[in-house]
Structures are given as C-alpha cells and as structure tokens.
Amino acid sequence: MRMNTMRFAWLCLWALLVASGIALAGDAASVAGTWKITATGESGRANQTIILKQDGSKITGTFKGPRQSGSLEGMVDGNRITFHVNARVSLDYKGTVAGDSMNGTMTAKGKSGEWTATREK
C-alpha cells in the first residue's frame, strides 16, 4: 500500500510541475507602448517607430519608418514576438522581448536584416 501512495504522490507532483510550466509558457511579455527601432540590412540603417497595443497575446498598432508608414498586427508568445507591417512594402519582424528592449530579424521583399528596439519611458 505504501508503494502505491508514493507513486500517487510522485504522479501528483509531476502533474503539478507540468501544469505550472504550461501556464508560465503561455504568459505573454508586456509590449504595449512606443518603441524606437533601429533596423539594419542591405539598404543600410533605418530608424523606425512602432506604437503597440496589446490584448493578451495579440498585438496591433502603427508603424512609421523613413519612407513609409502603416498598420501592424502580430502575436507575443512568452518572450517571442512576431508582427507584420501592412505598408507600401510589407515587413515581417520576428524577435525576442526582454523588458524594455527587443531584437530580432526582419524580412522584406525576400531580403532580411537585423533590428533592435527600445521602449520609450
């Protein structure tokens, strides 16, 4: 009987750990606010601004770059962020969030570059 009790206790502990890990993995980083982006690629360096609104893991907002502006939509999953800019030239961003900074890669017209961002206080 004692062996069954021990197995049950271990099973409960394992289930609790798995459940708490799943809950933590689903938490989206907070990204709402105004962000200043520096993007670099084949075309050089560009300064951009995004304003993000967040509803759970869904993000929406606006984009302003040196040659175009538009709307954006995307997702935050844990500390990973992806968003698509709807503008004259579509842009796709993927990256990671760490507090008030983000970085990652972006693609446009089949070419890619790097980007970093800082949230305005």
PDB file of N, CA, C and O in Angstrom, residues 28-35 37 49-64 70-76 81-86 102 119:
ATOM      1  N   ALA A  28       2.280  36.020 -21.984  1.00  0.00           N
ATOM      2  CA  ALA A  28       2.871  36.890 -22.992  1.00  0.00           C
ATOM      3  C   ALA A  28       3.604  38.037 -22.311  1.00  0.00           C
ATOM      4  O   ALA A  28       3.111  38.626 -21.357  1.00  0.00           O
ATOM      5  N   ALA A  29       4.781  38.356 -22.822  1.00  0.00           N
ATOM      6  CA  ALA A  29       5.524  39.512 -22.330  1.00  0.00           C
ATOM      7  C   ALA A  29       4.701  40.765 -22.592  1.00  0.00           C
ATOM      8  O   ALA A  29       3.943  40.844 -23.556  1.00  0.00           O
ATOM      9  N   SER A  30       4.846  41.759 -21.750  1.00  0.00           N
ATOM     10  CA  SER A  30       4.155  43.033 -21.926  1.00  0.00           C
ATOM     11  C   SER A  30       4.920  43.885 -22.934  1.00  0.00           C
ATOM     12  O   SER A  30       6.090  44.211 -22.717  1.00  0.00           O
ATOM     13  N   VAL A  31       4.269  44.244 -24.044  1.00  0.00           N
ATOM     14  CA  VAL A  31       4.951  45.019 -25.085  1.00  0.00           C
ATOM     15  C   VAL A  31       4.225  46.310 -25.448  1.00  0.00           C
ATOM     16  O   VAL A  31       4.657  47.035 -26.342  1.00  0.00           O
ATOM     17  N   ALA A  32       3.122  46.620 -24.776  1.00  0.00           N
ATOM     18  CA  ALA A  32       2.371  47.839 -25.100  1.00  0.00           C
ATOM     19  C   ALA A  32       3.256  49.061 -24.887  1.00  0.00           C
ATOM     20  O   ALA A  32       4.059  49.117 -23.959  1.00  0.00           O
ATOM     21  N   GLY A  33       3.112  50.033 -25.784  1.00  0.00           N
ATOM     22  CA  GLY A  33       3.870  51.275 -25.654  1.00  0.00           C
ATOM     23  C   GLY A  33       4.489  51.696 -26.966  1.00  0.00           C
ATOM     24  O   GLY A  33       4.218  51.132 -28.026  1.00  0.00           O
ATOM     25  N   THR A  34       5.313  52.720 -26.883  1.00  0.00           N
ATOM     26  CA  THR A  34       6.015  53.262 -28.051  1.00  0.00           C
ATOM     27  C   THR A  34       7.447  52.743 -28.054  1.00  0.00           C
ATOM     28  O   THR A  34       8.146  52.835 -27.046  1.00  0.00           O
ATOM     29  N   TRP A  35       7.852  52.201 -29.192  1.00  0.00           N
ATOM     30  CA  TRP A  35       9.181  51.608 -29.344  1.00  0.00           C
ATOM     31  C   TRP A  35       9.947  52.298 -30.463  1.00  0.00           C
ATOM     32  O   TRP A  35       9.397  52.559 -31.519  1.00  0.00           O
ATOM     33  N   ILE A  37      12.881  51.710 -33.067  1.00  0.00           N
ATOM     34  CA  ILE A  37      13.577  50.585 -33.703  1.00  0.00           C
ATOM     35  C   ILE A  37      14.727  51.108 -34.550  1.00  0.00           C
ATOM     36  O   ILE A  37      14.583  52.113 -35.250  1.00  0.00           O
ATOM     37  N   THR A  49       9.595  53.795 -35.803  1.00  0.00           N
ATOM     38  CA  THR A  49       8.834  53.887 -34.559  1.00  0.00           C
ATOM     39  C   THR A  49       7.597  53.009 -34.688  1.00  0.00           C
ATOM     40  O   THR A  49       6.915  53.041 -35.718  1.00  0.00           O
ATOM     41  N   ILE A  50       7.324  52.223 -33.653  1.00  0.00           N
ATOM     42  CA  ILE A  50       6.075  51.468 -33.601  1.00  0.00           C
ATOM     43  C   ILE A  50       5.366  51.815 -32.300  1.00  0.00           C
ATOM     44  O   ILE A  50       6.003  52.055 -31.274  1.00  0.00           O
ATOM     45  N   ILE A  51       4.053  51.870 -32.382  1.00  0.00           N
ATOM     46  CA  ILE A  51       3.217  52.059 -31.200  1.00  0.00           C
ATOM     47  C   ILE A  51       2.351  50.815 -31.094  1.00  0.00           C
ATOM     48  O   ILE A  51       1.587  50.509 -32.013  1.00  0.00           O
ATOM     49  N   LEU A  52       2.528  50.073 -30.005  1.00  0.00           N
ATOM     50  CA  LEU A  52       1.847  48.790 -29.836  1.00  0.00           C
ATOM     51  C   LEU A  52       0.749  48.851 -28.784  1.00  0.00           C
ATOM     52  O   LEU A  52       0.921  49.465 -27.724  1.00  0.00           O
ATOM     53  N   LYS A  53      -0.370  48.202 -29.107  1.00  0.00           N
ATOM     54  CA  LYS A  53      -1.447  47.942 -28.162  1.00  0.00           C
ATOM     55  C   LYS A  53      -1.497  46.432 -27.999  1.00  0.00           C
ATOM     56  O   LYS A  53      -1.245  45.702 -28.954  1.00  0.00           O
ATOM     57  N   GLN A  54      -1.820  45.979 -26.801  1.00  0.00           N
ATOM     58  CA  GLN A  54      -1.782  44.545 -26.526  1.00  0.00           C
ATOM     59  C   GLN A  54      -3.060  44.091 -25.853  1.00  0.00           C
ATOM     60  O   GLN A  54      -3.550  44.728 -24.933  1.00  0.00           O
ATOM     61  N   ASP A  55      -3.589  42.977 -26.344  1.00  0.00           N
ATOM     62  CA  ASP A  55      -4.752  42.326 -25.742  1.00  0.00           C
ATOM     63  C   ASP A  55      -4.384  40.855 -25.567  1.00  0.00           C
ATOM     64  O   ASP A  55      -4.518  40.067 -26.496  1.00  0.00           O
ATOM     65  N   GLY A  56      -3.866  40.516 -24.383  1.00  0.00           N
ATOM     66  CA  GLY A  56      -3.373  39.154 -24.154  1.00  0.00           C
ATOM     67  C   GLY A  56      -2.131  38.915 -24.986  1.00  0.00           C
ATOM     68  O   GLY A  56      -1.145  39.620 -24.860  1.00  0.00           O
ATOM     69  N   SER A  57      -2.198  37.951 -25.881  1.00  0.00           N
ATOM     70  CA  SER A  57      -1.048  37.667 -26.736  1.00  0.00           C
ATOM     71  C   SER A  57      -1.141  38.372 -28.093  1.00  0.00           C
ATOM     72  O   SER A  57      -0.190  38.367 -28.857  1.00  0.00           O
ATOM     73  N   LYS A  58      -2.266  39.013 -28.376  1.00  0.00           N
ATOM     74  CA  LYS A  58      -2.457  39.695 -29.660  1.00  0.00           C
ATOM     75  C   LYS A  58      -1.956  41.138 -29.572  1.00  0.00           C
ATOM     76  O   LYS A  58      -2.230  41.839 -28.598  1.00  0.00           O
ATOM     77  N   ILE A  59      -1.223  41.576 -30.609  1.00  0.00           N
ATOM     78  CA  ILE A  59      -0.776  42.967 -30.664  1.00  0.00           C
ATOM     79  C   ILE A  59      -1.251  43.614 -31.963  1.00  0.00           C
ATOM     80  O   ILE A  59      -1.363  42.960 -33.007  1.00  0.00           O
ATOM     81  N   THR A  60      -1.556  44.901 -31.867  1.00  0.00           N
ATOM     82  CA  THR A  60      -1.906  45.730 -33.012  1.00  0.00           C
ATOM     83  C   THR A  60      -1.201  47.062 -32.813  1.00  0.00           C
ATOM     84  O   THR A  60      -0.733  47.367 -31.714  1.00  0.00           O
ATOM     85  N   GLY A  61      -1.140  47.854 -33.880  1.00  0.00           N
ATOM     86  CA  GLY A  61      -0.521  49.152 -33.715  1.00  0.00           C
ATOM     87  C   GLY A  61      -0.213  49.837 -35.018  1.00  0.00           C
ATOM     88  O   GLY A  61      -0.769  49.505 -36.072  1.00  0.00           O
ATOM     89  N   THR A  62       0.692  50.805 -34.915  1.00  0.00           N
ATOM     90  CA  THR A  62       1.094  51.597 -36.075  1.00  0.00           C
ATOM     91  C   THR A  62       2.603  51.556 -36.237  1.00  0.00           C
ATOM     92  O   THR A  62       3.347  51.363 -35.274  1.00  0.00           O
ATOM     93  N   PHE A  63       3.037  51.743 -37.474  1.00  0.00           N
ATOM     94  CA  PHE A  63       4.447  51.723 -37.850  1.00  0.00           C
ATOM     95  C   PHE A  63       4.755  53.009 -38.603  1.00  0.00           C
ATOM     96  O   PHE A  63       3.969  53.443 -39.439  1.00  0.00           O
ATOM     97  N   LYS A  64       5.912  53.615 -38.308  1.00  0.00           N
ATOM     98  CA  LYS A  64       6.385  54.760 -39.067  1.00  0.00           C
ATOM     99  C   LYS A  64       7.866  54.589 -39.321  1.00  0.00           C
ATOM    100  O   LYS A  64       8.648  54.443 -38.393  1.00  0.00           O
ATOM    101  N   GLY A  70       2.310  52.564 -41.767  1.00  0.00           N
ATOM    102  CA  GLY A  70       1.184  51.659 -41.918  1.00  0.00           C
ATOM    103  C   GLY A  70       0.753  51.067 -40.597  1.00  0.00           C
ATOM    104  O   GLY A  70       1.210  51.465 -39.526  1.00  0.00           O
ATOM    105  N   SER A  71      -0.131  50.091 -40.691  1.00  0.00           N
ATOM    106  CA  SER A  71      -0.629  49.401 -39.501  1.00  0.00           C
ATOM    107  C   SER A  71       0.155  48.110 -39.308  1.00  0.00           C
ATOM    108  O   SER A  71       0.838  47.644 -40.228  1.00  0.00           O
ATOM    109  N   LEU A  72       0.043  47.552 -38.118  1.00  0.00           N
ATOM    110  CA  LEU A  72       0.708  46.278 -37.858  1.00  0.00           C
ATOM    111  C   LEU A  72      -0.168  45.408 -36.998  1.00  0.00           C
ATOM    112  O   LEU A  72      -1.043  45.887 -36.281  1.00  0.00           O
ATOM    113  N   GLU A  73       0.070  44.113 -37.093  1.00  0.00           N
ATOM    114  CA  GLU A  73      -0.609  43.140 -36.244  1.00  0.00           C
ATOM    115  C   GLU A  73       0.322  41.972 -36.021  1.00  0.00           C
ATOM    116  O   GLU A  73       1.174  41.669 -36.861  1.00  0.00           O
ATOM    117  N   GLY A  74       0.180  41.341 -34.867  1.00  0.00           N
ATOM    118  CA  GLY A  74       1.054  40.218 -34.566  1.00  0.00           C
ATOM    119  C   GLY A  74       0.692  39.540 -33.267  1.00  0.00           C
ATOM    120  O   GLY A  74      -0.407  39.713 -32.736  1.00  0.00           O
ATOM    121  N   MET A  75       1.670  38.779 -32.739  1.00  0.00           N
ATOM    122  CA  MET A  75       1.466  37.964 -31.550  1.00  0.00           C
ATOM    123  C   MET A  75       2.707  38.022 -30.660  1.00  0.00           C
ATOM    124  O   MET A  75       3.819  38.190 -31.149  1.00  0.00           O
ATOM    125  N   VAL A  76       2.454  37.826 -29.368  1.00  0.00           N
ATOM    126  CA  VAL A  76       3.523  37.651 -28.392  1.00  0.00           C
ATOM    127  C   VAL A  76       3.270  36.308 -27.723  1.00  0.00           C
ATOM    128  O   VAL A  76       2.166  36.032 -27.265  1.00  0.00           O
ATOM    129  N   ILE A  81       8.197  37.521 -30.074  1.00  0.00           N
ATOM    130  CA  ILE A  81       7.262  38.443 -30.716  1.00  0.00           C
ATOM    131  C   ILE A  81       7.367  38.294 -32.235  1.00  0.00           C
ATOM    132  O   ILE A  81       8.465  38.083 -32.764  1.00  0.00           O
ATOM    133  N   THR A  82       6.233  38.345 -32.899  1.00  0.00           N
ATOM    134  CA  THR A  82       6.185  38.380 -34.361  1.00  0.00           C
ATOM    135  C   THR A  82       5.124  39.395 -34.746  1.00  0.00           C
ATOM    136  O   THR A  82       4.067  39.469 -34.108  1.00  0.00           O
ATOM    137  N   PHE A  83       5.429  40.217 -35.759  1.00  0.00           N
ATOM    138  CA  PHE A  83       4.406  41.117 -36.264  1.00  0.00           C
ATOM    139  C   PHE A  83       4.650  41.424 -37.738  1.00  0.00           C
ATOM    140  O   PHE A  83       5.765  41.342 -38.240  1.00  0.00           O
ATOM    141  N   HIS A  84       3.545  41.730 -38.412  1.00  0.00           N
ATOM    142  CA  HIS A  84       3.540  42.034 -39.842  1.00  0.00           C
ATOM    143  C   HIS A  84       3.109  43.481 -40.015  1.00  0.00           C
ATOM    144  O   HIS A  84       2.091  43.902 -39.468  1.00  0.00           O
ATOM    145  N   VAL A  85       3.886  44.240 -40.777  1.00  0.00           N
ATOM    146  CA  VAL A  85       3.557  45.635 -41.066  1.00  0.00           C
ATOM    147  C   VAL A  85       2.878  45.696 -42.426  1.00  0.00           C
ATOM    148  O   VAL A  85       3.435  45.233 -43.431  1.00  0.00           O
ATOM    149  N   ASN A  86       1.664  46.259 -42.444  1.00  0.00           N
ATOM    150  CA  ASN A  86       0.918  46.464 -43.683  1.00  0.00           C
ATOM    151  C   ASN A  86       1.228  47.867 -44.181  1.00  0.00           C
ATOM    152  O   ASN A  86       0.698  48.849 -43.674  1.00  0.00           O
ATOM    153  N   MET A 102      13.935  44.853 -27.323  1.00  0.00           N
ATOM    154  CA  MET A 102      13.606  43.745 -28.211  1.00  0.00           C
ATOM    155  C   MET A 102      14.683  43.695 -29.289  1.00  0.00           C
ATOM    156  O   MET A 102      15.329  44.704 -29.587  1.00  0.00           O
ATOM    157  N   ARG A 119      11.899  50.535 -25.672  1.00  0.00           N
ATOM    158  CA  ARG A 119      10.615  51.154 -25.328  1.00  0.00           C
ATOM    159  C   ARG A 119      10.868  52.523 -24.702  1.00  0.00           C
ATOM    160  O   ARG A 119      11.715  52.677 -23.821  1.00  0.00           O
TER     161      ARG A 119
END
